[in-house]
Amino acid sequence: MRKDRDFTESIWTASAHSKGYPRLSNNLEVDVAIIGGGITGISAAAMLTAKGKNVVVLEAHSIGKGSTGYSTGNLYATVGERLSSIDSKHGEEKLFQVVDSRMFAINFIQEQVNKHSIDCEFQRIPWHLFTTSASKEKDEEVEKEFDAAHRANLEAINSLPYIFPFPNVSKITIIDHQAQINPYKYVLGLADSLDPEKCQIFEHTKVLNVEDGTPCVVHTNQGIVKADQVIMATHSPKGIYEVHTEMEAYREFALAAKIKGTLPLEGIYWHVNDSYQYSIRPYSNEDGNFLIIIGEPYLVGTVNNTEECLLKVEQYLYEHFDVESIVYRWAAQNYKSADGLPYIGTSPLQSNVFIATGFKADGLVYGTLAASIITDSIFGIENDWTKLYNPKRFTPLATAGQFFKENANVITSLIKDYFFYGEVDKLKEIKVGEGKTLKLDDEKIAAYRDENNKLHIVSSVCTHLGCIVHFNNAEKSWDCPCHGSRFTIDGEVIEGPAYKNLAKPKDTPS
Ligand SMILES: Cc1cc2nc3c(=O)[nH]c(=O)nc-3n(C[C@H](O)[C@H](O)[C@H](O)COP(=O)(O)OP(=O)(O)OC[C@H]3O[C@@H](n4cnc5c(N)ncnc54)[C@H](O)[C@@H]3O)c2cc1C
């Protein structure tokens, strides 16, 4: 059993083991270089090699240990944004396309599981969206989803056909034949099934820069890779891209708790409550009966006390279930696009570098779909959904509100952090376990004092676009409010669009 609150392992990553892959040790030339070994990158590798391409996967850390291995493992044709929202923003034709494309991706995953006998606990289960809130607005939200799902030809029902694990349900939408997997085992299994003659995988190989061109040149900490095309399967593309200005980065906490008594029926349960929604997944393995609970999303770098968000998820768990113990706690990031659809394809100023981002918390399905759309594009095929998800699309009405909100957030962060800079004046004001920003000899500093009273000092200026990072007290990281880059207490990039680590201050005091 793991240490309390170390956030490093999810229930999936703690219970399965990768065979591991080497580091890149020489320069390479391939057809396609894929950056990132999550579900998007590994699915793209599977699709491209199946069509005869020679590919390399360059993974900064370990395969499947990005957001994929820290997700819930739910596969559904609906979306967190709500189908009703897609309908009102984009119209019924696009609603159908979203559902069709997502069903295609779920079926693709099932085919891979069957074809390669991937032991990832794939099963078909029902998806539920329900509310127990007394609010008319929440009732309408669930009713609208039933209506949109029904119109999109999903077999939706709006009554309770069996004993439901939640009392006082006022409205419900159920869609059968959705699916669940162990996402980490799926990605490891899919990676394992790839022909090593056609696909080389390198771990602990961090991409430092990508030059678009013919060929593209990918610079890593281990060598250079030249490729006809590059796929940025890094969740949020690394470097500077227009889509960053159209996305909000959210983090969410997850718990896997052992439950006394019998578990609810297997399925996906989205409980719409007064604030947001909790996602609940019953899951059993040789260690016992678990409930996985996800909730309390917050904008990265904007919440002073992230511990509080975690505590709210714990409170929800204890209020609704008979809990034996919380075994795993983790958090993961998602990127919400301005118009509710992901960005898949090439960016406006690039021709051979593909991006796949803006999946919100629906990216096991969207990531698989992105792999398919990009594979087709590389072969010169415009598939049924290329236009819908094209990053160059122009959807001003659907985008405007979110676009202004995202950029207002960036501008507010910049103004607030630059004009009212510094949470403390002196290092000695920082208590054990605290991280604070301050000015030291005119340098903008982020300092954390660990349990041994040792200070960890780095520059507080994010290396992506220069915003000021904020301390995440639950996970002990420095997080950027502008586009979601995150750094360790010693400044190393954890995730997000930044390539470079936080700088070390010139005269670091001991
Ligand atoms: C709490 C939570 C629960 C979720 N649950 C679900 C769910 O049930 N169903 C669903 O469909 N979606 C879910 N999602 C969303 C889903 O997890 C993600 O959208 C999806 O995993 C994204 O996959 P990816 O391959 O694009 O990115 P990732 O899995 O993050 O992979 C990106 C990889 O790129 C690597 N990388 C980054 N930078 C570099 C670099 N410089 N060089 C080399 N490699 C690099 C990273 O190390 C990482 O391994 C959830 C999200 C959250 C936050």
Coordinates of C-alpha atoms and ligand atoms in Angstrom, one line a residue, residues 35-41 58-62 64-76 102 205-208 233-235 238 250 252-254 294 330-334 356 359-367 499, ligand 1:
I35 CA 6.0 13.0 -29.5
G36 CA 4.2 11.5 -26.4
G37 CA 3.3 7.9 -25.5
G38 CA -0.2 8.3 -24.2
I39 CA -3.3 7.0 -25.8
T40 CA -3.0 9.5 -28.7
G41 CA 0.6 8.7 -29.5
L58 CA 9.5 9.8 -28.2
E59 CA 8.3 9.8 -24.7
A60 CA 9.8 12.2 -22.1
H61 CA 8.9 9.9 -19.1
S62 CA 7.2 6.5 -19.4
G64 CA 1.0 5.7 -20.5
K65 CA 2.0 7.8 -17.4
G66 CA 0.7 11.1 -18.7
S67 CA -3.0 11.9 -18.3
T68 CA -4.0 8.5 -19.9
G69 CA -2.8 6.5 -16.9
Y70 CA -4.5 8.9 -14.5
S71 CA -7.9 9.0 -16.2
T72 CA -11.0 7.1 -15.2
G73 CA -10.9 4.7 -18.1
N74 CA -14.5 5.5 -19.3
L75 CA -15.4 5.3 -23.0
Y76 CA -18.6 7.0 -24.0
R102 CA -16.7 8.9 -30.8
T205 CA 13.6 11.0 -24.3
K206 CA 12.5 14.5 -24.0
V207 CA 11.7 16.6 -27.0
L208 CA 13.2 20.1 -26.7
A233 CA 0.7 13.8 -29.0
T234 CA 1.6 15.7 -25.8
H235 CA -1.9 16.5 -24.6
K238 CA 4.6 21.9 -26.7
Y250 CA -8.2 22.4 -15.6
E252 CA -9.2 17.5 -11.1
F253 CA -8.7 15.3 -8.1
A254 CA -9.3 11.5 -8.2
I294 CA -13.4 12.4 -9.8
W330 CA -4.1 11.5 -7.7
A331 CA -4.8 14.5 -9.9
A332 CA -4.8 15.0 -13.7
Q333 CA -5.1 17.8 -16.2
N334 CA -7.5 18.5 -19.1
A356 CA -4.2 16.8 -31.0
F359 CA -10.1 16.9 -25.4
K360 CA -11.5 18.1 -22.0
A361 CA -11.9 15.0 -19.9
D362 CA -13.1 12.9 -22.9
G363 CA -9.7 12.3 -24.4
L364 CA -9.3 8.5 -24.3
V365 CA -11.9 8.5 -27.0
Y366 CA -10.9 11.8 -28.7
G367 CA -7.2 10.8 -28.5
Y499 CA 9.5 23.1 -23.0
Ligands
LIG1 C1 -9.2 13.3 -13.8 C2 -9.4 12.9 -15.3 C3 -10.1 11.8 -15.6 C4 -10.3 11.5 -17.0 N1 -11.1 10.4 -17.3 C5 -11.3 10.2 -18.6 C6 -12.2 9.1 -19.0 O1 -12.7 8.4 -18.2 N2 -12.4 8.9 -20.3 C7 -11.9 9.7 -21.3 O2 -12.1 9.5 -22.5 N3 -11.0 10.7 -20.9 C8 -10.7 11.0 -19.6 N4 -9.9 12.0 -19.3 C9 -9.1 12.7 -20.3 C10 -7.9 11.8 -20.8 O3 -7.2 11.3 -19.7 C11 -7.0 12.6 -21.7 O4 -7.7 13.4 -22.5 C12 -6.1 11.6 -22.5 O5 -5.5 10.7 -21.6 C13 -5.1 12.4 -23.3 O6 -4.2 11.5 -23.9 P1 -2.9 11.9 -24.6 O7 -2.3 10.7 -25.1 O8 -3.3 13.0 -25.6 O9 -2.1 12.7 -23.5 P2 -1.2 12.0 -22.3 O10 -1.8 10.7 -21.9 O11 -1.0 13.1 -21.3 O12 0.1 11.7 -23.0 C14 1.0 12.7 -23.4 C15 2.4 12.2 -23.3 O13 3.3 13.2 -23.9 C16 4.5 13.1 -23.1 N5 5.3 14.3 -23.3 C17 5.0 15.6 -22.9 N6 6.0 16.4 -23.2 C18 6.9 15.7 -23.9 C19 8.2 16.1 -24.5 N7 8.7 17.3 -24.4 N8 8.8 15.1 -25.1 C20 8.4 13.8 -25.1 N9 7.2 13.4 -24.6 C21 6.5 14.4 -24.0 C22 4.0 13.0 -21.7 O14 5.0 12.5 -20.8 C23 2.9 12.0 -21.8 O15 3.2 10.7 -21.6 C24 -9.7 12.3 -18.0 C25 -9.0 13.4 -17.6 C26 -8.9 13.8 -16.3 C27 -8.1 15.0 -15.9

